Short mmCIF file of C-alpha atoms and ligand atoms in Angstrom, two decimals:
data_model
loop_
_atom_site.label_atom_id
_atom_site.label_comp_id
_atom_site.label_asym_id
_atom_site.label_seq_id
_atom_site.Cartn_x
_atom_site.Cartn_y
_atom_site.Cartn_z
CA MET A 1 -32.61 -81.41 118.58
CA GLU A 2 -35.04 -79.25 119.68
CA ILE A 3 -38.36 -79.27 117.49
CA ARG A 4 -39.28 -76.02 116.18
CA VAL A 5 -41.38 -75.35 113.18
CA ARG A 6 -43.44 -72.25 112.10
CA TYR A 7 -45.96 -71.06 109.78
CA ALA A 8 -45.15 -67.99 108.09
CA PRO A 9 -48.18 -66.71 106.40
CA SER A 10 -47.91 -63.20 104.52
CA PRO A 11 -51.43 -61.55 105.42
CA THR A 12 -52.06 -60.57 101.69
CA GLY A 13 -54.92 -62.84 101.56
CA LEU A 14 -57.79 -64.63 103.70
CA GLN A 15 -56.98 -68.14 105.17
CA HIS A 16 -57.55 -70.59 102.76
CA ILE A 17 -57.19 -74.86 102.47
CA GLY A 18 -53.68 -74.70 101.59
CA GLY A 19 -52.46 -72.47 104.20
CA VAL A 20 -54.35 -74.16 107.06
CA ARG A 21 -53.21 -77.51 105.69
CA THR A 22 -49.47 -76.27 106.25
CA ALA A 23 -50.22 -74.98 109.60
CA LEU A 24 -51.77 -77.73 110.34
CA PHE A 25 -48.73 -79.97 109.54
CA ASN A 26 -46.67 -77.83 111.32
CA TYR A 27 -48.89 -77.95 114.31
CA LEU A 28 -49.15 -81.72 114.31
CA PHE A 29 -45.45 -82.20 113.92
CA ALA A 30 -44.58 -80.05 116.81
CA ARG A 31 -47.39 -81.77 119.00
CA SER A 32 -46.25 -85.00 117.78
CA LEU A 33 -42.51 -84.50 119.23
CA GLY A 34 -43.07 -82.03 122.17
CA GLY A 35 -41.56 -79.19 120.08
CA LYS A 36 -43.04 -75.49 119.46
CA MET A 37 -45.05 -73.99 116.85
CA ILE A 38 -44.81 -70.85 116.00
CA LEU A 39 -46.53 -67.92 113.92
CA ARG A 40 -44.67 -65.63 111.95
CA LEU A 41 -46.11 -62.80 110.06
CA GLU A 42 -44.34 -62.25 106.98
CA ASP A 43 -45.37 -58.62 106.41
CA THR A 44 -42.50 -57.22 103.94
CA ASP A 45 -44.70 -56.59 101.15
CA ARG A 46 -46.59 -53.44 102.63
CA THR A 47 -48.73 -52.76 99.55
CA ARG A 48 -50.18 -56.23 99.77
CA CYS A 49 -50.79 -56.78 103.28
CA ASP A 50 -54.09 -55.83 105.05
CA GLU A 51 -54.82 -55.67 108.92
CA ARG A 52 -57.78 -57.53 108.05
CA TYR A 53 -56.05 -60.48 106.97
CA VAL A 54 -54.27 -60.59 110.11
CA GLU A 55 -57.45 -60.67 111.63
CA ASN A 56 -58.90 -63.23 109.40
CA LEU A 57 -55.68 -65.38 110.48
CA TYR A 58 -56.49 -65.07 114.18
CA SER A 59 -60.19 -65.71 113.86
CA THR A 60 -59.51 -68.88 111.84
CA PHE A 61 -57.30 -70.83 114.06
CA SER A 62 -58.87 -69.86 117.11
CA TRP A 63 -62.32 -71.37 115.52
CA LEU A 64 -60.32 -74.35 114.44
CA GLY A 65 -58.79 -74.83 117.77
CA ILE A 66 -54.79 -74.25 116.52
CA HIS A 67 -53.07 -72.80 118.54
CA TRP A 68 -48.89 -71.66 118.47
CA ASP A 69 -46.81 -71.43 121.20
CA GLU A 70 -45.34 -68.47 120.13
CA GLY A 71 -46.30 -65.64 117.68
CA PRO A 72 -47.44 -62.19 117.86
CA ASP A 73 -50.25 -62.43 120.21
CA THR A 74 -48.68 -65.26 122.85
CA GLY A 75 -45.34 -63.44 122.71
CA GLY A 76 -42.37 -65.72 122.94
CA ASP A 77 -38.06 -65.16 123.30
CA SER A 78 -37.68 -64.97 119.82
CA GLY A 79 -39.82 -61.95 119.10
CA PRO A 80 -40.91 -59.83 117.34
CA TYR A 81 -42.70 -62.23 115.09
CA VAL A 82 -43.89 -59.66 112.53
CA GLN A 83 -41.33 -59.16 110.01
CA SER A 84 -42.05 -55.47 109.65
CA GLU A 85 -40.75 -54.86 113.53
CA ARG A 86 -37.73 -56.53 112.48
CA PHE A 87 -36.54 -54.47 109.60
CA GLU A 88 -33.25 -53.17 111.22
CA LEU A 89 -32.21 -56.54 111.56
CA TYR A 90 -32.43 -57.67 107.85
CA ARG A 91 -30.34 -54.60 107.08
CA LYS A 92 -27.60 -55.82 109.45
CA TYR A 93 -27.48 -59.24 108.01
CA ALA A 94 -27.53 -57.97 104.53
CA LEU A 95 -24.71 -55.93 105.28
CA GLU A 96 -22.72 -58.95 106.87
CA LEU A 97 -23.35 -60.77 103.84
CA VAL A 98 -21.86 -57.88 101.87
CA ASP A 99 -18.63 -57.90 104.13
CA LYS A 100 -18.18 -61.64 103.58
CA LYS A 101 -18.18 -60.76 99.87
CA ARG A 102 -21.18 -63.05 99.42
CA ALA A 103 -23.66 -60.16 98.55
CA TYR A 104 -23.00 -56.91 96.85
CA PHE A 105 -24.18 -53.24 96.41
CA CYS A 106 -26.35 -52.97 92.92
CA PHE A 107 -26.89 -49.55 92.05
CA CYS A 108 -28.72 -50.43 88.61
CA PRO A 109 -31.68 -48.02 88.64
CA GLN A 110 -35.21 -49.78 87.85
CA GLU A 111 -35.42 -48.25 84.50
CA ARG A 112 -32.13 -50.23 83.32
CA LEU A 113 -33.91 -53.28 84.78
CA GLU A 114 -36.71 -52.73 82.59
CA ARG A 115 -34.91 -51.71 79.96
CA LEU A 116 -33.02 -54.91 80.25
CA ARG A 117 -36.24 -57.34 80.45
CA ALA A 118 -38.06 -55.35 77.55
CA GLU A 119 -34.57 -55.67 75.10
CA ARG A 120 -34.18 -59.26 75.94
CA GLU A 121 -37.98 -60.01 75.41
CA ALA A 122 -37.72 -58.31 71.87
CA ALA A 123 -34.87 -60.53 71.09
CA HIS A 124 -36.58 -63.56 72.29
CA SER A 125 -33.83 -64.00 74.66
CA ALA A 126 -34.22 -67.09 76.99
CA GLU A 127 -32.09 -65.34 79.55
CA THR A 128 -33.76 -63.87 82.47
CA GLY A 129 -33.17 -61.96 85.73
CA TYR A 130 -30.36 -59.72 86.58
CA ASP A 131 -27.28 -59.60 84.13
CA ARG A 132 -25.22 -59.07 87.06
CA LYS A 133 -23.63 -55.95 86.09
CA CYS A 134 -22.73 -54.41 89.75
CA ARG A 135 -21.29 -57.87 90.78
CA ASP A 136 -17.76 -56.98 90.11
CA ILE A 137 -17.81 -53.14 91.09
CA ASP A 138 -14.69 -53.15 93.47
CA GLY A 139 -15.90 -53.35 97.15
CA LYS A 140 -14.19 -50.36 98.57
CA GLU A 141 -15.74 -48.29 95.58
CA ALA A 142 -19.15 -49.86 96.15
CA ALA A 143 -19.20 -48.88 99.96
CA ALA A 144 -18.28 -45.34 99.27
CA ARG A 145 -21.25 -45.25 96.85
CA ALA A 146 -23.50 -46.61 98.97
CA ALA A 147 -22.27 -44.23 102.29
CA GLY A 148 -22.44 -41.39 100.16
CA GLY A 149 -26.16 -41.59 99.53
CA GLU A 150 -26.49 -43.31 96.10
CA ALA A 151 -29.59 -45.11 95.77
CA HIS A 152 -29.08 -48.87 95.75
CA THR A 153 -29.97 -52.82 96.66
CA ILE A 154 -28.08 -55.61 98.24
CA ARG A 155 -28.05 -58.86 95.80
CA LEU A 156 -27.01 -62.14 96.84
CA LYS A 157 -23.67 -63.33 95.06
CA ILE A 158 -24.56 -66.69 93.74
CA PRO A 159 -21.53 -68.78 93.32
CA LEU A 160 -21.42 -69.55 89.59
CA GLY A 161 -20.49 -73.07 88.32
CA GLU A 162 -21.43 -74.93 91.39
CA SER A 163 -24.16 -77.09 91.98
CA THR A 164 -26.22 -76.64 95.34
CA ARG A 165 -27.35 -79.67 97.18
CA PHE A 166 -29.81 -79.74 100.01
CA HIS A 167 -32.03 -82.62 101.54
CA ASP A 168 -35.82 -82.64 101.78
CA VAL A 169 -37.16 -84.88 104.50
CA LEU A 170 -39.91 -85.88 101.91
CA LEU A 171 -38.28 -85.33 98.20
CA GLY A 172 -35.02 -86.52 98.97
CA ASP A 173 -31.58 -85.33 98.03
CA ILE A 174 -32.17 -82.29 95.52
CA GLU A 175 -29.15 -80.86 93.50
CA TRP A 176 -29.49 -77.52 91.21
CA LYS A 177 -27.18 -75.97 89.30
CA ASN A 178 -26.24 -72.45 90.83
CA ASP A 179 -26.48 -71.18 87.05
CA ASP A 180 -29.90 -72.07 86.98
CA VAL A 181 -30.87 -70.23 90.29
CA ASN A 182 -32.45 -66.72 89.97
CA PRO A 183 -29.33 -64.42 89.12
CA ASP A 184 -28.47 -62.74 91.99
CA PRO A 185 -31.50 -61.81 93.52
CA VAL A 186 -32.37 -59.04 95.55
CA LEU A 187 -31.94 -59.23 99.27
CA LEU A 188 -32.70 -55.83 100.48
CA LYS A 189 -34.51 -53.30 98.49
CA SER A 190 -33.76 -49.67 97.88
CA ASP A 191 -36.28 -48.39 100.34
CA GLY A 192 -34.28 -50.57 102.66
CA PHE A 193 -37.29 -53.35 102.90
CA PRO A 194 -36.09 -56.95 102.87
CA THR A 195 -37.22 -59.21 100.16
CA TYR A 196 -39.06 -62.52 101.15
CA HIS A 197 -35.77 -64.49 100.91
CA LEU A 198 -33.50 -62.45 103.17
CA ALA A 199 -36.70 -62.00 106.02
CA ASN A 200 -37.48 -65.55 105.60
CA VAL A 201 -33.92 -67.24 106.18
CA VAL A 202 -32.66 -64.89 108.76
CA ASP A 203 -35.62 -65.30 110.71
CA ASP A 204 -35.75 -69.16 110.50
CA HIS A 205 -32.30 -68.83 111.86
CA LEU A 206 -32.79 -66.36 114.68
CA MET A 207 -35.88 -68.22 115.74
CA ARG A 208 -34.18 -71.80 115.75
CA ILE A 209 -36.33 -73.41 113.35
CA SER A 210 -35.43 -77.04 113.16
CA HIS A 211 -38.03 -78.01 110.34
CA VAL A 212 -39.24 -75.53 107.44
CA MET A 213 -42.37 -77.42 106.56
CA ARG A 214 -44.09 -75.58 103.67
CA ALA A 215 -46.00 -75.96 100.49
CA GLN A 216 -44.27 -77.38 97.16
CA GLU A 217 -44.49 -74.13 95.37
CA TRP A 218 -41.75 -72.60 97.67
CA LEU A 219 -39.51 -75.57 96.80
CA SER A 220 -38.10 -73.44 93.82
CA SER A 221 -36.74 -70.93 96.78
CA ALA A 222 -35.20 -73.67 98.65
CA PRO A 223 -31.91 -73.76 96.31
CA LEU A 224 -31.59 -70.22 96.83
CA HIS A 225 -32.14 -70.31 100.90
CA ALA A 226 -29.56 -73.35 100.87
CA ILE A 227 -26.87 -71.06 99.26
CA MET A 228 -27.90 -68.28 101.74
CA TYR A 229 -27.45 -70.41 104.73
CA ALA A 230 -24.01 -71.53 103.45
CA ALA A 231 -23.02 -67.76 102.54
CA PHE A 232 -24.45 -66.90 106.33
CA GLY A 233 -22.32 -70.04 107.63
CA TRP A 234 -25.34 -71.09 109.51
CA GLU A 235 -26.79 -74.80 109.66
CA ALA A 236 -29.68 -74.67 107.73
CA PRO A 237 -32.93 -76.44 108.80
CA LEU A 238 -34.42 -79.44 107.33
CA PHE A 239 -36.84 -78.85 104.47
CA CYS A 240 -39.89 -80.49 103.92
CA HIS A 241 -41.85 -79.49 101.06
CA LEU A 242 -45.48 -80.59 101.30
CA PRO A 243 -47.62 -82.19 98.54
CA MET A 244 -49.69 -79.34 96.72
CA VAL A 245 -53.54 -79.45 97.19
CA MET A 246 -55.36 -79.71 93.89
CA GLY A 247 -58.81 -79.36 92.57
CA ASP A 248 -60.08 -82.45 90.91
CA ASP A 249 -58.78 -80.98 87.52
CA GLY A 250 -55.29 -81.42 88.81
CA LYS A 251 -54.90 -77.73 89.07
CA LYS A 252 -54.12 -75.83 92.36
CA LEU A 253 -57.21 -75.65 94.44
CA SER A 254 -58.67 -72.43 94.23
CA LYS A 255 -61.96 -70.27 93.87
CA ARG A 256 -62.76 -71.93 90.78
CA HIS A 257 -63.03 -75.47 92.41
CA GLY A 258 -65.51 -74.16 94.70
CA ALA A 259 -64.99 -72.76 98.28
CA ALA A 260 -61.41 -72.60 99.38
CA GLY A 261 -61.28 -69.90 102.04
CA ILE A 262 -62.13 -71.08 105.53
CA ASP A 263 -64.66 -68.06 105.98
CA GLU A 264 -66.81 -69.92 102.94
CA PHE A 265 -66.74 -73.27 104.50
CA ARG A 266 -67.48 -71.72 107.67
CA GLY A 267 -70.25 -69.74 106.51
CA GLU A 268 -71.57 -72.87 104.75
CA GLY A 269 -71.80 -74.81 107.94
CA TYR A 270 -68.70 -77.05 108.10
CA LEU A 271 -67.69 -77.61 111.88
CA PRO A 272 -64.38 -76.96 112.61
CA GLN A 273 -63.21 -80.83 113.35
CA ALA A 274 -64.56 -81.89 110.02
CA LEU A 275 -62.15 -79.18 108.20
CA ILE A 276 -59.21 -80.46 110.61
CA ASN A 277 -59.96 -84.21 110.23
CA TYR A 278 -60.12 -83.83 106.27
CA VAL A 279 -57.31 -81.06 105.84
CA ALA A 280 -55.09 -83.46 107.72
CA LEU A 281 -55.48 -86.28 105.50
CA LEU A 282 -54.63 -83.96 102.51
CA GLY A 283 -51.09 -85.76 101.62
CA ALA A 284 -50.53 -87.62 104.87
CA SER A 285 -52.00 -90.73 106.64
CA TYR A 286 -52.34 -92.01 110.18
CA VAL A 287 -53.73 -94.80 111.06
CA GLU A 288 -54.78 -97.45 108.62
CA GLY A 289 -58.73 -98.15 108.31
CA LYS A 290 -59.42 -95.02 110.46
CA ASP A 291 -61.23 -92.14 109.21
CA LEU A 292 -62.10 -90.14 112.11
CA TYR A 293 -59.75 -88.50 114.56
CA THR A 294 -59.38 -85.93 117.17
CA LEU A 295 -56.82 -82.82 116.66
CA GLU A 296 -55.21 -85.01 119.81
CA GLU A 297 -55.48 -88.18 117.68
CA LEU A 298 -53.72 -86.56 114.84
CA ALA A 299 -51.05 -85.08 116.71
CA ALA A 300 -50.22 -88.59 118.30
CA ASN A 301 -50.51 -90.40 115.22
CA PHE A 302 -48.41 -87.86 112.55
CA SER A 303 -44.91 -88.38 111.38
CA LEU A 304 -42.92 -87.19 108.33
CA GLU A 305 -42.96 -90.91 107.31
CA LYS A 306 -46.47 -90.86 106.38
CA LEU A 307 -46.63 -88.01 104.20
CA ASN A 308 -47.22 -88.65 100.59
CA LYS A 309 -45.03 -86.99 97.61
CA ALA A 310 -48.00 -87.15 95.44
CA PRO A 311 -50.26 -83.84 95.06
CA ALA A 312 -53.73 -84.40 97.43
CA VAL A 313 -56.92 -83.93 95.26
CA PHE A 314 -59.48 -82.21 97.43
CA ASP A 315 -62.91 -83.79 97.63
CA TYR A 316 -65.60 -81.78 98.41
CA LYS A 317 -68.06 -84.82 98.94
CA LYS A 318 -65.62 -86.29 101.35
CA LEU A 319 -65.24 -83.43 103.27
CA GLN A 320 -69.19 -83.44 103.22
CA TRP A 321 -69.14 -86.44 104.65
CA TYR A 322 -66.58 -85.67 107.75
CA ASN A 323 -69.28 -82.79 108.44
CA GLU A 324 -71.89 -85.42 108.28
CA GLN A 325 -69.89 -87.68 110.82
CA TYR A 326 -69.37 -84.86 113.23
CA ILE A 327 -72.90 -83.49 113.19
CA ARG A 328 -73.70 -86.89 114.22
CA MET A 329 -71.41 -86.72 117.38
CA GLN A 330 -72.80 -83.87 118.46
CA SER A 331 -75.19 -83.99 121.75
CA ASP A 332 -78.62 -82.72 121.46
CA GLY A 333 -77.43 -79.45 123.27
CA GLU A 334 -74.46 -79.14 120.93
CA LEU A 335 -76.23 -79.55 117.97
CA ALA A 336 -79.22 -77.46 118.72
CA ALA A 337 -76.83 -74.68 119.64
CA LEU A 338 -75.33 -75.01 116.21
CA CYS A 339 -78.53 -75.16 114.37
CA LEU A 340 -80.41 -72.61 116.20
CA PRO A 341 -79.18 -69.55 114.70
CA GLY A 342 -79.97 -70.36 111.53
CA ALA A 343 -83.55 -71.82 112.61
CA VAL A 344 -84.04 -68.39 114.12
CA GLN A 345 -83.05 -66.40 110.79
CA ALA A 346 -85.37 -68.91 108.66
CA GLY A 347 -88.24 -67.71 111.17
CA LEU A 348 -88.82 -71.18 112.80
CA PHE A 349 -90.33 -69.40 115.47
CA GLY A 350 -92.25 -66.69 114.00
CA ALA A 351 -90.86 -63.37 111.72
CA ALA A 352 -87.45 -64.31 110.44
CA GLY A 353 -85.18 -63.20 113.63
CA GLN A 354 -87.38 -63.80 116.17
CA ALA A 355 -85.81 -65.86 119.02
CA PRO A 356 -87.41 -69.11 120.39
CA SER A 357 -89.45 -68.97 123.67
CA GLY A 358 -88.19 -71.35 126.35
CA ALA A 359 -90.60 -74.12 125.20
CA GLU A 360 -89.93 -73.79 121.72
CA GLU A 361 -86.04 -74.05 122.36
CA ALA A 362 -86.70 -77.16 124.50
CA ALA A 363 -88.70 -78.65 121.88
CA PHE A 364 -85.78 -77.79 118.85
CA THR A 365 -83.16 -79.45 121.42
CA ALA A 366 -85.77 -82.54 121.70
CA ALA A 367 -86.10 -82.48 117.91
CA MET A 368 -82.41 -82.82 117.27
CA PRO A 369 -82.26 -86.62 117.44
CA LEU A 370 -85.17 -86.71 114.59
CA ILE A 371 -82.54 -84.93 112.16
CA ARG A 372 -79.07 -85.66 113.26
CA GLU A 373 -78.75 -88.29 110.68
CA ARG A 374 -80.41 -86.22 107.85
CA ILE A 375 -78.64 -83.05 107.92
CA SER A 376 -75.46 -82.26 106.45
CA PHE A 377 -75.29 -78.55 107.43
CA PRO A 378 -76.87 -77.15 110.57
CA ALA A 379 -78.97 -74.61 108.17
CA GLN A 380 -80.87 -77.73 106.90
CA ALA A 381 -82.24 -78.06 110.44
CA ALA A 382 -84.82 -75.28 110.03
CA GLU A 383 -86.66 -76.51 106.98
CA LYS A 384 -86.51 -80.26 108.00
CA LEU A 385 -88.54 -79.09 111.52
CA ARG A 386 -90.64 -76.66 110.39
CA TYR A 387 -93.88 -78.48 110.86
CA LEU A 388 -93.10 -78.82 114.76
CA PHE A 389 -93.23 -74.93 115.05
CA ALA A 390 -96.20 -74.24 112.66
CA GLU A 391 -99.06 -75.98 111.26
CA PRO A 392 -98.15 -77.16 107.94
CA ALA A 393 -100.13 -76.66 104.89
CA LEU A 394 -102.45 -79.82 104.16
CA PRO A 395 -101.01 -81.91 101.27
CA ALA A 396 -103.38 -83.30 98.37
CA ALA A 397 -105.65 -86.19 99.72
CA ALA A 398 -103.26 -88.62 97.58
CA GLU A 399 -100.64 -87.98 99.90
CA PHE A 400 -102.48 -89.50 102.86
CA ILE A 401 -103.30 -92.75 100.86
CA PRO A 402 -101.05 -95.83 101.20
CA LYS A 403 -99.84 -97.82 98.32
CA LYS A 404 -102.34 -99.76 96.67
CA SER A 405 -104.98 -98.43 98.92
CA ASP A 406 -107.99 -95.97 98.89
CA LEU A 407 -109.17 -92.56 100.64
CA LYS A 408 -111.79 -94.80 102.91
CA THR A 409 -108.92 -96.94 104.35
CA ALA A 410 -106.83 -93.87 104.64
CA LEU A 411 -109.05 -92.28 106.62
CA LYS A 412 -110.03 -95.65 108.89
CA LEU A 413 -106.24 -95.74 109.72
CA LEU A 414 -106.31 -92.05 110.55
CA ARG A 415 -109.09 -92.93 113.06
CA ILE A 416 -106.90 -95.86 114.41
CA ALA A 417 -103.83 -93.70 114.84
CA ARG A 418 -106.02 -91.11 116.59
CA GLU A 419 -106.52 -93.42 119.36
CA LEU A 420 -102.84 -94.02 119.61
CA VAL A 421 -101.81 -90.37 120.01
CA PRO A 422 -102.05 -90.11 123.96
CA ALA A 423 -99.65 -92.70 124.49
CA LEU A 424 -97.38 -91.61 121.59
CA ALA A 425 -97.09 -88.38 122.94
CA ALA A 426 -96.50 -89.63 126.33
CA ALA A 427 -93.69 -91.88 125.24
CA ARG A 428 -90.41 -91.19 127.15
CA THR A 429 -88.45 -91.44 123.93
CA GLY A 430 -88.56 -91.36 120.42
CA GLU A 431 -87.80 -95.21 120.46
CA GLU A 432 -90.32 -96.07 122.87
CA ALA A 433 -92.92 -94.10 120.66
CA GLU A 434 -91.77 -96.34 117.47
CA THR A 435 -92.28 -99.66 119.37
CA PHE A 436 -95.59 -98.91 120.48
CA ILE A 437 -96.51 -97.81 116.97
CA ARG A 438 -95.37 -101.19 115.42
CA GLU A 439 -96.80 -103.19 118.24
CA GLU A 440 -100.23 -101.59 118.10
CA ALA A 441 -100.05 -101.85 114.25
CA ALA A 442 -99.50 -105.46 114.48
CA ARG A 443 -102.08 -106.09 117.04
CA ARG A 444 -104.52 -104.49 114.61
CA GLY A 445 -103.97 -106.35 111.67
CA VAL A 446 -102.33 -103.65 109.66
CA LYS A 447 -98.80 -102.68 108.17
CA PRO A 448 -97.09 -100.19 110.35
CA GLY A 449 -95.91 -98.37 107.08
CA ASP A 450 -99.92 -97.86 106.12
CA LEU A 451 -100.81 -97.08 109.34
CA MET A 452 -98.09 -94.17 109.32
CA THR A 453 -98.68 -92.61 105.92
CA PRO A 454 -102.04 -90.62 106.58
CA LEU A 455 -101.02 -90.07 110.09
CA ARG A 456 -97.50 -88.67 108.86
CA ALA A 457 -99.12 -86.48 106.19
CA ALA A 458 -101.84 -85.31 109.01
CA VAL A 459 -99.01 -84.54 111.31
CA THR A 460 -95.98 -83.29 109.38
CA GLY A 461 -98.02 -82.08 105.97
CA SER A 462 -95.88 -84.37 104.02
CA ARG A 463 -95.08 -88.34 102.91
CA VAL A 464 -91.52 -88.14 104.04
CA SER A 465 -90.37 -86.48 107.19
CA PRO A 466 -88.23 -87.16 110.28
CA PRO A 467 -89.22 -89.95 112.50
CA LEU A 468 -92.94 -89.81 113.08
CA ALA A 469 -93.26 -91.27 116.38
CA GLY A 470 -90.53 -88.80 117.74
CA SER A 471 -92.06 -86.04 116.05
CA ILE A 472 -95.71 -86.87 117.83
CA ARG A 473 -93.75 -87.11 121.15
CA ILE A 474 -92.33 -83.57 120.79
CA LEU A 475 -95.41 -81.84 119.30
CA GLY A 476 -97.53 -83.22 122.12
CA ALA A 477 -101.12 -84.96 121.87
CA GLU A 478 -103.05 -81.70 121.75
CA LYS A 479 -101.74 -80.27 118.72
CA THR A 480 -101.32 -83.77 117.24
CA LEU A 481 -104.59 -84.34 117.34
CA GLY A 482 -105.77 -80.97 116.15
CA ARG A 483 -103.73 -81.79 113.08
CA ILE A 484 -105.39 -85.48 112.77
CA ASP A 485 -108.91 -83.74 112.79
CA ARG A 486 -108.15 -81.02 110.57
CA ALA A 487 -106.87 -83.57 108.01
CA ALA A 488 -109.72 -86.03 108.55
CA ALA A 489 -112.28 -83.22 108.17
CA ARG A 490 -110.78 -82.40 104.62
CA LEU A 491 -110.65 -85.57 103.56
CA SER A 492 -113.88 -86.57 104.40
CA SER A 493 -115.09 -83.43 102.60
CA GLY A 494 -114.26 -85.20 99.42
CA GLU A 495 -111.61 -82.30 98.49
CA PRO A 496 -109.26 -83.79 96.44
N1 LIG B 501 -44.72 -65.80 103.50
C1 LIG B 501 -44.74 -67.05 102.65
C2 LIG B 501 -45.87 -67.47 102.37
O1 LIG B 501 -46.84 -66.65 102.36
C3 LIG B 501 -43.92 -68.33 103.47
C4 LIG B 501 -43.24 -69.26 102.64
C5 LIG B 501 -42.39 -70.12 103.43
O2 LIG B 501 -43.01 -71.10 104.30
O3 LIG B 501 -40.81 -70.00 103.53
O4 LIG B 501 -46.53 -68.65 102.47
#
């Protein structure tokens, strides 16, 4: 069987975790079996669709690095891939069902349907949906009325008293009593626009979709779709309804739980690799004991057998963990490129928005090993590294004093540290500088931690900072000595 899957969003909102998860699973499934992934825009609800959502869709997936084989932007031989460009087709197929007596013209005006709903509500009736009033109008008469210009919709004639069975790859065999299916839903509206059901089924058939993988919220449409495939006499694709993505309260993931839109995660500094890796695990497993996967590895290990039936709970902490892992995997240059825009905005190189000089940019890149393990998001780099680019305010004298020590000792240690600076600044790597400081401390009979406390306060303005030896290497001897002298003078003056 040729594997062809599709992501079929309605451009009525921004791309969110749930949509991306559906797209990603389709993508991985297609890649895992050498199949094709298709993008189809289901824009039949013209009032809710908006071009900016289409743009958001393209920008989201190009940022994530997920590409389809066929779609409105890439083309393909099953196009057009935008439903609003296919309206003629839907009408033709709706009429085909009328011809086959599997659908019928309905002339009930909107007011009647509203009245029906209101009456039932007032009577607390359990009945919902259409009362099938036009179902039994003689076919010839109905056709003549429709041809004569009388406003009409086309409704599916659900075979009553029967059951519809279909198989879901994940959920197994499913059987629905037809009497419980939405009574004779509209396929073609009075303005000639198709409904989701008609357009979706016709397109999945014409685009030769082999597997329909979509969120479980569409499961209730599946019996109806199965009835339509049978009515057309078409082979239905294999259905696979994916477990829902929930917040930690068991409700569908939404804004209430935190960010859900991809733009928000992107704005917060999540890397696409982290999102892909985490989202791919929402309802699926791959290799036991392995957490980190590239897109290629995910595709190589994806299989429908490893999907979960139970809903997946979205864990923001786990996603952040993924981001930290991917930040750690960036080279100095890559990480600097990710962190630089935020640093420029935060005014790390002068006024907010000021770009770095060549030397500053080089220092920023060289400083990446100092923070790589200490940030969860690129935007945190600026504050962590500010002391490298501007002289920090001197902290209070107490901050210079090692534990169980005194000011006099702190000053003595600062003098020792001062002697080490030229060699520290000349070290080839942060590790080399670190080793040197430890060896010198041992040689002089002081604890390395004690030696570093006043030095750290003088150089970074704080008792806690990224690695000190590495920082001095980047700062250079001259600036470091200047900071030490400034601190020593203040401490000697007896100011608190
Ligand atoms: N247009 C539907 C949506 O917005 C597609 C559902 C399906 O995949 O059949 O999710």
